[in-house]
Tab-separated table of C-alpha atoms in Angstrom:
chain	number	residue	atom	x	y	z
A	28	MET	CA	14.278	-13.879	-19.604
A	29	ALA	CA	15.653	-15.914	-16.696
A	30	ASP	CA	13.294	-16.935	-13.947
A	31	SER	CA	14.687	-14.947	-11.060
A	32	GLY	CA	11.740	-15.462	-8.740
A	33	SER	CA	12.185	-19.219	-8.690
A	34	GLU	CA	15.671	-18.842	-7.240
A	35	TYR	CA	14.640	-16.841	-4.172
A	36	ILE	CA	15.843	-18.518	-0.993
A	37	ALA	CA	13.640	-17.608	1.947
A	38	VAL	CA	15.911	-18.855	4.719
A	39	ILE	CA	19.314	-20.493	4.526
A	40	GLY	CA	19.498	-23.707	6.551
A	41	ASN	CA	21.580	-22.176	9.328
A	42	THR	CA	19.886	-21.581	12.654
A	43	ASP	CA	22.757	-19.387	13.868
A	44	LEU	CA	21.792	-16.595	11.471
A	45	THR	CA	20.191	-13.521	12.956
A	46	PRO	CA	17.115	-12.079	11.192
A	47	SER	CA	19.224	-9.288	9.683
A	48	GLU	CA	21.763	-11.811	8.341
A	49	SER	CA	18.933	-13.853	6.827
A	50	GLU	CA	17.615	-10.705	5.115
A	51	ASN	CA	21.062	-9.998	3.661
A	52	ASN	CA	21.312	-13.554	2.350
A	53	LEU	CA	17.903	-13.147	0.752
A	54	LYS	CA	18.946	-9.950	-1.022
A	55	ASN	CA	22.294	-11.365	-2.150
A	56	THR	CA	20.695	-14.491	-3.553
A	57	MET	CA	18.065	-12.578	-5.510
A	58	VAL	CA	20.652	-10.174	-6.912
A	59	GLU	CA	22.830	-13.083	-8.030
A	60	LYS	CA	19.976	-14.949	-9.694
A	61	GLY	CA	17.836	-12.046	-10.854
A	62	THR	CA	18.067	-10.382	-14.245
A	63	SER	CA	15.577	-7.561	-13.738
A	64	LEU	CA	15.318	-4.496	-11.500
A	65	LEU	CA	17.463	-5.996	-8.730
A	66	LYS	CA	20.400	-6.037	-11.152
A	67	LYS	CA	20.206	-2.233	-11.195
A	68	MET	CA	18.831	-1.275	-7.789
A	69	GLU	CA	19.220	-2.317	-4.173
A	70	ILE	CA	15.867	-2.247	-2.378
A	71	SER	CA	15.132	-2.492	1.336
A	72	VAL	CA	12.460	-1.571	3.850
A	73	ALA	CA	14.902	-0.250	6.445
A	74	GLU	CA	12.666	0.621	9.387
A	75	ALA	CA	9.147	1.159	10.666
A	76	GLU	CA	7.867	4.182	12.550
A	77	LYS	CA	4.643	4.770	14.486
A	78	ARG	CA	2.879	8.054	13.726
A	79	THR	CA	-0.292	9.852	14.775
A	80	GLY	CA	-2.441	12.011	12.538
A	81	LYS	CA	-5.941	12.701	11.268
A	82	ASN	CA	-7.613	10.408	8.770
A	83	ALA	CA	-9.999	11.198	5.890
A	84	VAL	CA	-12.919	11.860	8.265
A	85	ASN	CA	-10.785	14.117	10.485
A	86	MET	CA	-10.477	11.524	13.263
A	87	GLN	CA	-7.235	11.048	15.170
A	88	GLU	CA	-5.525	7.737	14.378
A	89	THR	CA	-2.247	5.946	15.040
A	90	TYR	CA	-0.604	4.190	12.111
A	91	THR	CA	2.737	2.753	11.000
A	92	VAL	CA	4.882	3.961	8.102
A	93	TYR	CA	7.776	2.075	6.512
A	94	LEU	CA	11.009	3.538	5.168
A	95	ILE	CA	11.890	2.297	1.668
A	96	GLU	CA	15.533	2.778	0.713
A	97	THR	CA	16.967	2.350	-2.783
A	98	ARG	CA	20.400	2.864	-4.265
A	99	PRO	CA	22.043	1.979	-7.607
A	100	VAL	CA	23.878	-1.339	-7.691
A	101	ASP	CA	26.601	0.297	-9.826
A	102	ALA	CA	27.592	2.551	-6.909
A	103	ALA	CA	28.463	-0.433	-4.707
A	104	SER	CA	30.425	-2.154	-7.478
A	105	GLU	CA	32.425	1.038	-8.078
A	106	GLY	CA	33.437	1.206	-4.422
A	107	THR	CA	31.339	4.267	-3.577
A	108	ASN	CA	28.683	4.212	-0.887
A	109	PRO	CA	26.197	7.017	-1.563
A	110	VAL	CA	23.374	7.872	0.815
A	111	PRO	CA	20.360	5.838	-0.357
A	112	ASP	CA	17.243	7.513	-1.700
A	113	SER	CA	14.436	7.022	0.781
A	114	LEU	CA	10.715	7.594	1.209
A	115	TRP	CA	7.960	6.577	3.614
A	116	ARG	CA	4.937	4.451	2.714
A	117	ARG	CA	1.928	3.253	4.683
A	118	TYR	CA	0.684	-0.324	4.484
A	119	SER	CA	-2.395	0.943	2.626
A	120	GLU	CA	-0.129	2.244	-0.149
A	121	PHE	CA	1.434	-1.201	-0.502
A	122	GLU	CA	-2.134	-2.530	-0.810
A	123	GLN	CA	-2.871	0.032	-3.496
A	124	LEU	CA	0.236	-1.006	-5.438
A	125	ARG	CA	-0.698	-4.674	-5.298
A	126	ASN	CA	-4.292	-3.990	-6.374
A	127	TYR	CA	-2.923	-2.082	-9.358
A	128	LEU	CA	-0.670	-5.023	-10.258
A	129	LEU	CA	-3.568	-7.480	-9.925
A	130	VAL	CA	-5.707	-5.471	-12.351
A	131	THR	CA	-2.914	-4.704	-14.803
A	132	TYR	CA	-1.481	-8.241	-14.857
A	133	PRO	CA	-4.467	-10.587	-14.320
A	134	PHE	CA	-2.514	-13.462	-15.907
A	135	LEU	CA	0.315	-13.321	-13.330
A	136	VAL	CA	0.595	-14.831	-9.847
A	137	VAL	CA	1.158	-11.501	-8.094
A	138	PRO	CA	3.218	-11.797	-4.874
A	139	PRO	CA	1.116	-11.371	-1.714
A	140	LEU	CA	1.525	-8.828	1.065
A	141	PRO	CA	2.208	-9.906	4.654
A	142	GLU	CA	-0.832	-10.144	6.877
A	143	LYS	CA	-2.379	-6.912	8.134
A	144	ARG	CA	-3.291	-8.503	11.468
A	145	ALA	CA	-1.661	-11.513	13.097
A	146	GLU	CA	-3.280	-14.897	12.477
A	147	PHE	CA	-2.449	-18.418	13.699
A	148	VAL	CA	-0.694	-17.027	16.782
A	149	TRP	CA	0.124	-18.951	19.954
A	150	HIS	CA	-1.353	-17.586	23.173
A	151	LYS	CA	1.678	-15.582	24.410
A	152	LEU	CA	2.080	-13.757	21.095
A	153	SER	CA	0.309	-10.423	20.726
A	154	ALA	CA	-2.306	-10.145	17.965
A	155	ASP	CA	-2.102	-6.336	18.176
A	156	ASN	CA	-1.050	-4.912	14.806
A	157	MET	CA	0.865	-2.170	16.660
A	158	ASP	CA	2.928	-4.661	18.673
A	159	PRO	CA	6.650	-3.948	17.978
A	160	ASP	CA	7.490	-7.598	17.206
A	161	PHE	CA	4.567	-7.875	14.783
A	162	VAL	CA	5.471	-4.565	13.101
A	163	GLU	CA	9.060	-5.799	12.671
A	164	ARG	CA	7.905	-9.056	11.068
A	165	ARG	CA	5.604	-7.087	8.785
A	166	ARG	CA	8.525	-4.828	7.829
A	167	VAL	CA	10.441	-7.945	6.758
A	168	GLY	CA	7.345	-9.171	4.880
A	169	LEU	CA	6.908	-5.872	3.026
A	170	GLU	CA	10.560	-5.904	1.993
A	171	ASN	CA	10.108	-9.479	0.802
A	172	PHE	CA	7.092	-8.347	-1.259
A	173	LEU	CA	9.131	-5.596	-2.947
A	174	LEU	CA	11.981	-8.020	-3.654
A	175	ARG	CA	9.528	-10.528	-5.118
A	176	VAL	CA	8.067	-7.925	-7.465
A	177	ALA	CA	11.487	-6.475	-8.333
A	178	SER	CA	12.788	-9.939	-9.282
A	179	HIS	CA	9.729	-10.877	-11.365
A	180	PRO	CA	10.500	-10.874	-15.120
A	181	ASP	CA	7.337	-8.881	-15.964
A	182	LEU	CA	6.302	-6.977	-12.839
A	183	SER	CA	9.783	-5.544	-12.277
A	184	THR	CA	9.573	-3.462	-15.473
A	185	ASP	CA	6.332	-1.714	-14.521
A	186	LYS	CA	6.653	2.082	-14.386
A	187	ILE	CA	4.115	2.479	-11.581
A	188	PHE	CA	6.118	0.042	-9.436
A	189	TYR	CA	9.292	1.995	-10.144
A	190	SER	CA	7.627	5.276	-9.172
A	191	PHE	CA	6.342	3.613	-5.966
A	192	LEU	CA	9.982	3.049	-5.020
A	193	THR	CA	11.296	6.450	-6.067
A	194	GLU	CA	8.550	9.129	-5.951
A	195	GLU	CA	7.053	9.907	-2.557
A	196	ASN	CA	4.844	12.779	-3.731
A	197	GLY	CA	2.352	12.363	-6.541
A	198	TRP	CA	2.487	8.565	-6.691
A	199	LYS	CA	-1.150	8.113	-5.664
A	200	GLU	CA	-2.314	10.533	-8.364
A	201	THR	CA	-0.186	8.720	-10.948
A	202	VAL	CA	-1.626	5.312	-10.144
A	203	PHE	CA	-5.216	6.599	-10.122
A	204	GLU	CA	-4.675	8.181	-13.539
A	205	THR	CA	-4.192	4.681	-14.954
A	206	GLY	CA	-7.909	4.061	-14.341
A	207	PHE	CA	-7.104	0.807	-12.538
A	208	GLN	CA	-9.683	1.420	-9.805
A	209	ALA	CA	-12.633	1.413	-12.233
A	210	LYS	CA	-11.273	-1.746	-13.847
A	211	ALA	CA	-10.791	-3.293	-10.404
A	212	ASP	CA	-14.394	-2.543	-9.377
A	213	SER	CA	-15.756	-3.903	-12.670
A	214	ARG	CA	-13.563	-6.995	-12.501
A	215	LEU	CA	-14.500	-7.633	-8.878
A	216	LYS	CA	-18.204	-7.602	-9.704
A	217	ALA	CA	-17.606	-9.996	-12.583
A	218	LEU	CA	-15.476	-12.344	-10.481
A	219	ASN	CA	-18.082	-12.384	-7.723
A	220	ALA	CA	-20.847	-13.217	-10.194
A	221	THR	CA	-22.017	-16.811	-10.438
A	222	PHE	CA	-21.278	-18.370	-13.800
A	223	ARG	CA	-20.428	-21.808	-15.153
A	224	VAL	CA	-17.981	-22.409	-17.978
A	225	LYS	CA	-19.213	-25.057	-20.435
A	226	ASN	CA	-15.754	-26.133	-21.602
A	227	PRO	CA	-13.326	-25.498	-18.739
A	228	ASP	CA	-9.584	-25.860	-19.323
A	229	LYS	CA	-8.604	-28.970	-17.373
A	230	ARG	CA	-5.189	-27.569	-16.448
A	231	PHE	CA	-6.651	-24.446	-14.826
A	232	ALA	CA	-9.398	-26.429	-13.092
A	233	GLU	CA	-6.762	-28.733	-11.576
A	234	MET	CA	-4.564	-25.784	-10.605
A	235	LYS	CA	-7.487	-24.060	-8.890
A	236	HIS	CA	-8.192	-27.256	-6.948
A	237	TYR	CA	-4.508	-27.463	-6.037
A	238	GLY	CA	-4.674	-23.863	-4.727
A	239	ASP	CA	-7.597	-24.864	-2.494
A	240	GLU	CA	-5.706	-27.889	-1.180
A	241	LEU	CA	-2.462	-25.952	-0.657
A	242	GLN	CA	-4.262	-23.311	1.376
A	243	SER	CA	-5.958	-26.006	3.454
A	244	VAL	CA	-2.785	-27.949	4.333
A	245	ILE	CA	-0.768	-24.813	5.137
A	246	SER	CA	-3.600	-23.556	7.379
A	247	GLN	CA	-3.548	-26.892	9.218
A	248	LEU	CA	0.237	-26.787	9.498
A	249	LEU	CA	0.135	-23.274	10.990
A	250	ARG	CA	-2.497	-24.332	13.538
A	251	VAL	CA	-0.411	-27.352	14.563
A	252	ARG	CA	2.680	-25.152	14.902
A	253	ALA	CA	0.787	-22.662	17.095
A	254	ARG	CA	-0.382	-25.490	19.394
A	255	ALA	CA	3.147	-26.933	19.507
A	256	ALA	CA	4.543	-23.481	20.373
A	257	ASP	CA	2.111	-23.222	23.288
A	258	ARG	CA	3.225	-26.571	24.648
A	259	LEU	CA	6.905	-25.882	24.008
A	260	TYR	CA	6.622	-22.640	25.948
A	261	GLY	CA	5.179	-24.547	28.894
A	262	VAL	CA	7.907	-27.206	28.801
A	263	TYR	CA	10.695	-24.614	28.793
A	264	LYS	CA	9.143	-22.553	31.564
A	265	VAL	CA	8.752	-25.675	33.729
A	266	HIS	CA	12.552	-25.972	33.598
A	267	GLY	CA	12.592	-22.632	35.390
A	268	ASN	CA	10.835	-24.423	38.268
A	269	TYR	CA	13.690	-26.938	38.308
A	270	GLY	CA	16.060	-23.984	38.676
A	271	ARG	CA	14.111	-22.538	41.596
A	272	VAL	CA	13.853	-25.882	43.397
A	273	PHE	CA	17.575	-26.667	42.938
A	274	SER	CA	18.492	-23.198	44.258
A	275	GLU	CA	16.289	-23.618	47.344
A	276	TRP	CA	17.675	-27.094	47.920
A	277	SER	CA	21.266	-25.850	47.628
A	278	ALA	CA	20.655	-23.499	50.567
A	279	ILE	CA	20.224	-26.405	52.979
A	280	GLU	CA	23.093	-28.544	51.717
A	281	LYS	CA	26.798	-28.087	52.493
A	282	GLU	CA	28.478	-30.735	50.371
A	283	MET	CA	25.923	-30.743	47.566
A	284	GLY	CA	25.085	-27.039	47.566
A	285	ASP	CA	27.447	-25.817	44.840
A	286	GLY	CA	26.443	-28.584	42.427
A	287	LEU	CA	22.723	-27.984	42.954
A	288	GLN	CA	23.174	-24.234	42.571
A	289	SER	CA	25.073	-24.673	39.266
A	290	ALA	CA	22.475	-27.104	37.915
A	291	GLY	CA	19.781	-24.591	38.817
A	292	HIS	CA	21.563	-21.876	36.815
A	293	HIS	CA	21.634	-24.145	33.746
A	294	MET	CA	17.893	-24.770	34.097
A	295	ASP	CA	17.146	-21.043	34.473
A	296	ALA	CA	19.133	-20.209	31.322
A	297	TYR	CA	17.331	-22.952	29.405
A	298	ALA	CA	13.910	-21.675	30.515
A	299	ALA	CA	14.791	-18.087	29.534
A	300	SER	CA	15.901	-19.109	26.016
A	301	VAL	CA	12.392	-20.078	24.868
A	302	ASP	CA	11.333	-16.512	24.029
A	303	ASP	CA	14.107	-16.092	21.441
A	304	ILE	CA	13.438	-19.567	20.053
A	305	LEU	CA	9.731	-18.947	19.533
A	306	GLU	CA	10.415	-15.524	18.028
A	307	GLU	CA	12.667	-17.246	15.502
A	308	GLU	CA	9.884	-19.757	14.857
A	309	GLU	CA	7.571	-16.890	13.910
A	310	HIS	CA	9.859	-16.065	10.973
A	311	TYR	CA	9.388	-19.605	9.667
A	312	ALA	CA	5.643	-19.295	10.228
A	313	ASP	CA	5.640	-16.066	8.212
A	314	GLN	CA	7.238	-17.905	5.289
A	315	LEU	CA	4.435	-20.466	5.388
A	316	LYS	CA	1.868	-17.676	5.637
A	317	GLU	CA	3.311	-16.126	2.475
A	318	TYR	CA	2.362	-19.274	0.577
A	319	LEU	CA	-0.996	-19.388	2.324
A	320	PHE	CA	-1.649	-16.017	0.639
A	321	TYR	CA	0.113	-17.108	-2.572
A	322	ALA	CA	-2.538	-19.842	-2.841
A	323	ASP	CA	-5.149	-17.064	-3.064
A	324	ALA	CA	-3.140	-15.351	-5.811
A	325	LEU	CA	-2.904	-18.634	-7.739
A	326	ARG	CA	-6.645	-19.261	-7.476
A	327	ALA	CA	-7.318	-15.684	-8.583
A	328	VAL	CA	-5.463	-16.327	-11.861
A	329	CYS	CA	-7.520	-19.497	-12.411
A	330	ARG	CA	-10.727	-17.622	-11.624
A	331	LYS	CA	-9.786	-14.861	-14.077
A	332	HIS	CA	-9.188	-17.492	-16.732
A	333	GLU	CA	-12.668	-18.866	-16.065
A	334	LEU	CA	-14.091	-15.379	-16.569
A	335	THR	CA	-12.143	-14.939	-19.824
A	336	GLN	CA	-13.391	-18.331	-21.046
A	337	TYR	CA	-16.941	-17.494	-19.993
A	338	GLU	CA	-16.891	-14.191	-21.901
A	339	LEU	CA	-15.703	-16.063	-25.008
A	340	GLU	CA	-18.463	-18.658	-24.662
A	341	MET	CA	-21.130	-15.978	-24.177
A	342	ALA	CA	-19.909	-14.086	-27.251
A	343	ALA	CA	-19.953	-17.318	-29.314
A	344	GLN	CA	-23.411	-18.211	-28.003
A	345	ASP	CA	-24.770	-14.779	-28.891
A	346	LEU	CA	-23.260	-15.046	-32.396
A	347	THR	CA	-24.869	-18.469	-32.914
A	348	SER	CA	-28.239	-17.047	-31.850
A	349	LYS	CA	-27.922	-14.113	-34.286
A	350	LYS	CA	-27.065	-16.451	-37.166
A	351	GLN	CA	-30.085	-18.623	-36.384
A	352	GLN	CA	-32.320	-15.549	-36.394
A	353	ARG	CA	-30.898	-14.582	-39.785
A	354	GLU	CA	-31.609	-18.059	-41.145
A	355	GLU	CA	-35.195	-17.937	-39.886
A	356	LEU	CA	-35.780	-14.542	-41.491
A	357	ALA	CA	-34.151	-15.539	-44.772
A	358	THR	CA	-36.018	-18.855	-45.150
A	359	GLY	CA	-39.243	-17.963	-43.393
A	360	THR	CA	-38.776	-20.998	-41.141
A	361	ILE	CA	-39.770	-20.137	-37.596
A	362	ARG	CA	-39.256	-22.390	-34.614
A	363	THR	CA	-42.589	-23.239	-33.074
A	364	PHE	CA	-41.675	-22.340	-29.536
A	365	SER	CA	-39.483	-19.326	-30.267
A	366	LEU	CA	-40.422	-15.822	-29.162
A	367	LYS	CA	-40.560	-14.811	-32.815
A	368	GLY	CA	-42.906	-17.718	-33.562
A	369	MET	CA	-45.302	-16.691	-30.794
A	370	THR	CA	-45.167	-13.044	-31.926
A	371	SER	CA	-46.016	-14.028	-35.494
A	372	LYS	CA	-49.035	-16.014	-34.325
A	373	LEU	CA	-50.302	-13.142	-32.225
A	374	PHE	CA	-49.630	-10.185	-34.537
A	375	GLY	CA	-49.290	-11.718	-37.995
A	376	GLN	CA	-46.349	-12.026	-40.393
A	377	GLU	CA	-43.839	-9.216	-40.975
A	378	THR	CA	-43.862	-7.238	-44.204
A	379	PRO	CA	-40.996	-7.796	-46.701
A	380	GLU	CA	-39.657	-4.325	-45.850
A	381	GLN	CA	-39.608	-5.125	-42.118
A	382	ARG	CA	-37.904	-8.424	-42.760
A	383	GLU	CA	-35.290	-6.768	-45.007
A	384	ALA	CA	-34.535	-4.130	-42.364
A	385	LYS	CA	-34.135	-6.802	-39.700
A	386	LEU	CA	-31.905	-8.869	-41.963
A	387	LYS	CA	-29.655	-5.870	-42.568
A	388	MET	CA	-29.471	-5.164	-38.844
A	389	LEU	CA	-28.694	-8.804	-38.112
A	390	GLU	CA	-25.935	-8.835	-40.734
A	391	THR	CA	-24.324	-5.888	-38.996
A	392	GLN	CA	-24.693	-7.542	-35.595
A	393	ILE	CA	-23.246	-10.802	-36.930
A	394	GLU	CA	-20.209	-9.004	-38.345
A	395	GLU	CA	-19.686	-7.297	-34.995
A	396	GLY	CA	-20.243	-10.605	-33.202
A	397	GLU	CA	-17.682	-12.391	-35.355
A	398	GLU	CA	-15.140	-9.660	-34.575
A	399	LEU	CA	-15.964	-9.909	-30.878
A	400	VAL	CA	-15.576	-13.715	-30.874
A	401	LYS	CA	-12.268	-13.355	-32.714
A	402	GLU	CA	-11.138	-10.755	-30.165
A	403	ARG	CA	-12.290	-12.820	-27.172
A	404	ASN	CA	-10.644	-15.926	-28.577
A	405	GLY	CA	-7.359	-14.053	-29.014
A	406	GLU	CA	-7.598	-12.690	-25.462
A	407	CYS	CA	-8.259	-16.168	-24.097
A	408	GLU	CA	-5.361	-17.742	-25.989
A	409	GLU	CA	-2.989	-14.972	-24.916
A	410	PHE	CA	-4.169	-15.260	-21.305
A	411	VAL	CA	-3.605	-19.028	-21.276
A	412	LYS	CA	-0.151	-18.678	-22.822
A	413	SER	CA	1.031	-15.945	-20.440
A	414	ALA	CA	-0.628	-17.363	-17.339
A	415	TRP	CA	0.743	-20.851	-17.791
A	416	VAL	CA	4.299	-19.574	-18.224
A	417	ASP	CA	3.989	-17.666	-14.944
A	418	ILE	CA	2.299	-20.559	-13.139
A	419	GLU	CA	5.205	-22.816	-14.102
A	420	ARG	CA	7.623	-20.140	-12.809
A	421	PHE	CA	5.630	-19.919	-9.580
A	422	LYS	CA	5.582	-23.710	-9.093
A	423	GLU	CA	9.358	-23.862	-9.362
A	424	GLN	CA	9.730	-20.960	-6.920
A	425	LYS	CA	7.248	-22.529	-4.484
A	426	ASP	CA	8.940	-25.938	-4.482
A	427	HIS	CA	12.316	-24.343	-3.847
A	428	ASP	CA	11.156	-21.950	-1.125
A	429	LEU	CA	9.055	-24.394	0.865
A	430	ARG	CA	11.741	-27.080	0.694
A	431	GLU	CA	14.326	-24.626	2.073
A	432	ALA	CA	11.964	-23.321	4.756
A	433	LEU	CA	10.999	-26.811	5.965
A	434	ILE	CA	14.620	-27.977	6.026
A	435	SER	CA	15.610	-24.888	8.009
A	436	TYR	CA	12.706	-25.428	10.406
A	437	ALA	CA	13.781	-29.041	10.940
A	438	ILE	CA	17.379	-27.920	11.583
A	439	MET	CA	16.124	-25.412	14.140
A	440	GLN	CA	14.103	-28.117	15.928
A	441	ILE	CA	17.164	-30.399	15.973
A	442	SER	CA	19.251	-27.555	17.409
A	443	MET	CA	16.661	-26.967	20.132
A	444	CYS	CA	16.702	-30.646	21.088
A	445	LYS	CA	20.513	-30.623	21.216
A	446	LYS	CA	20.390	-27.628	23.550
A	447	GLY	CA	18.033	-29.535	25.823
A	448	ILE	CA	20.366	-32.547	25.848
A	449	GLN	CA	23.318	-30.252	26.571
A	450	VAL	CA	21.507	-28.654	29.511
A	451	TRP	CA	20.889	-32.054	31.101
A	452	ASN	CA	24.479	-33.158	30.362
A	453	ASN	CA	25.680	-30.014	32.145
A	454	ALA	CA	23.334	-30.773	35.038
A	455	LYS	CA	24.696	-34.336	35.176
A	456	GLU	CA	28.241	-32.953	35.401
A	457	CYS	CA	27.150	-30.696	38.257
A	458	PHE	CA	25.574	-33.606	40.092
A	459	SER	CA	28.652	-35.767	39.500
A	460	LYS	CA	30.881	-33.222	41.257
A	461	MET	CA	28.742	-33.079	44.368
């Protein structure tokens, strides 16, 4: 199956695109390159709506719901434009879907959700999760999440994911019937436990380290960007002071007045443009944040592999111990410092009947142990095979996405600098005509 996810283009290198045009480019690109659900269905998160209601403990709360719209791709190709099917979902339901995917596909790098609360924000940006601008960016992020899953060669075929998109009522009951929550709780306890693998797979160890490093550098990059945004905001707003001063000066000049007044207008317009510029910057920051959270998903796969390897090693160790016990019973050779050796010294030797019964029990346990080791070994091999295929897919996607995002960010910065130069060229023209 073609790797559709690796061809996702986060932002086209054109700073004149509006957010809605960028979203359309994203969808078109994934449909062109994808071979899974997006070949059959158009998916969008069309809008967000604030609602008020009572929660599980009967307390009043305000929350946001998101409108998911789907329609068959065939309808558009046939020239018809039917009303899309639609349903509302809360952010918590998106979380539930992703948790299900994490448990069901532990060997896959599951796409992350956008942040629940704003992080790495510059001082003028609201960190309130009900702020309209933040809710809009999260709407875009949730749509991106659905497109990521729908373009994934394995995740896109999942029935629970399909019902999430198409069945508003009864979806929660359906997903809970899979028993994923019990598996999630059990897996979480195991993953939080401290254990050390004796023979770690070097590739996964290196990939886990890479996930740590990727998260670190993107965190640093986001902090630098937030500081730069603060300073940029100040620089632009200072140009508003130029505008005020030139306007006041123009009032006392006859020959120079018109030129000063015009230059002041250029400075005012430049100062006012910073809000739109920094809002656009937040979209680039959100793309970086996606890979900040992707790093967690990558490390989770590596951690799950460690757990799979550990379970295999423990099963093999237990089997080796059982075989040694069988050898001791069969030959009568007892290790001096073993528990059995100490017991024999304290309570005397076992009778032939007792030894025979223990041998029979050990034989049964060894047979079961050999089956378990065989099963664990198969699970580990299958995990490695599937996980590494998806990690390679993810690496290709990551390289493509981050390259495009950084190029687009650079183009935007160049455009901003050109606007600044143009403002001062305009001011120079105004001064020249005085």
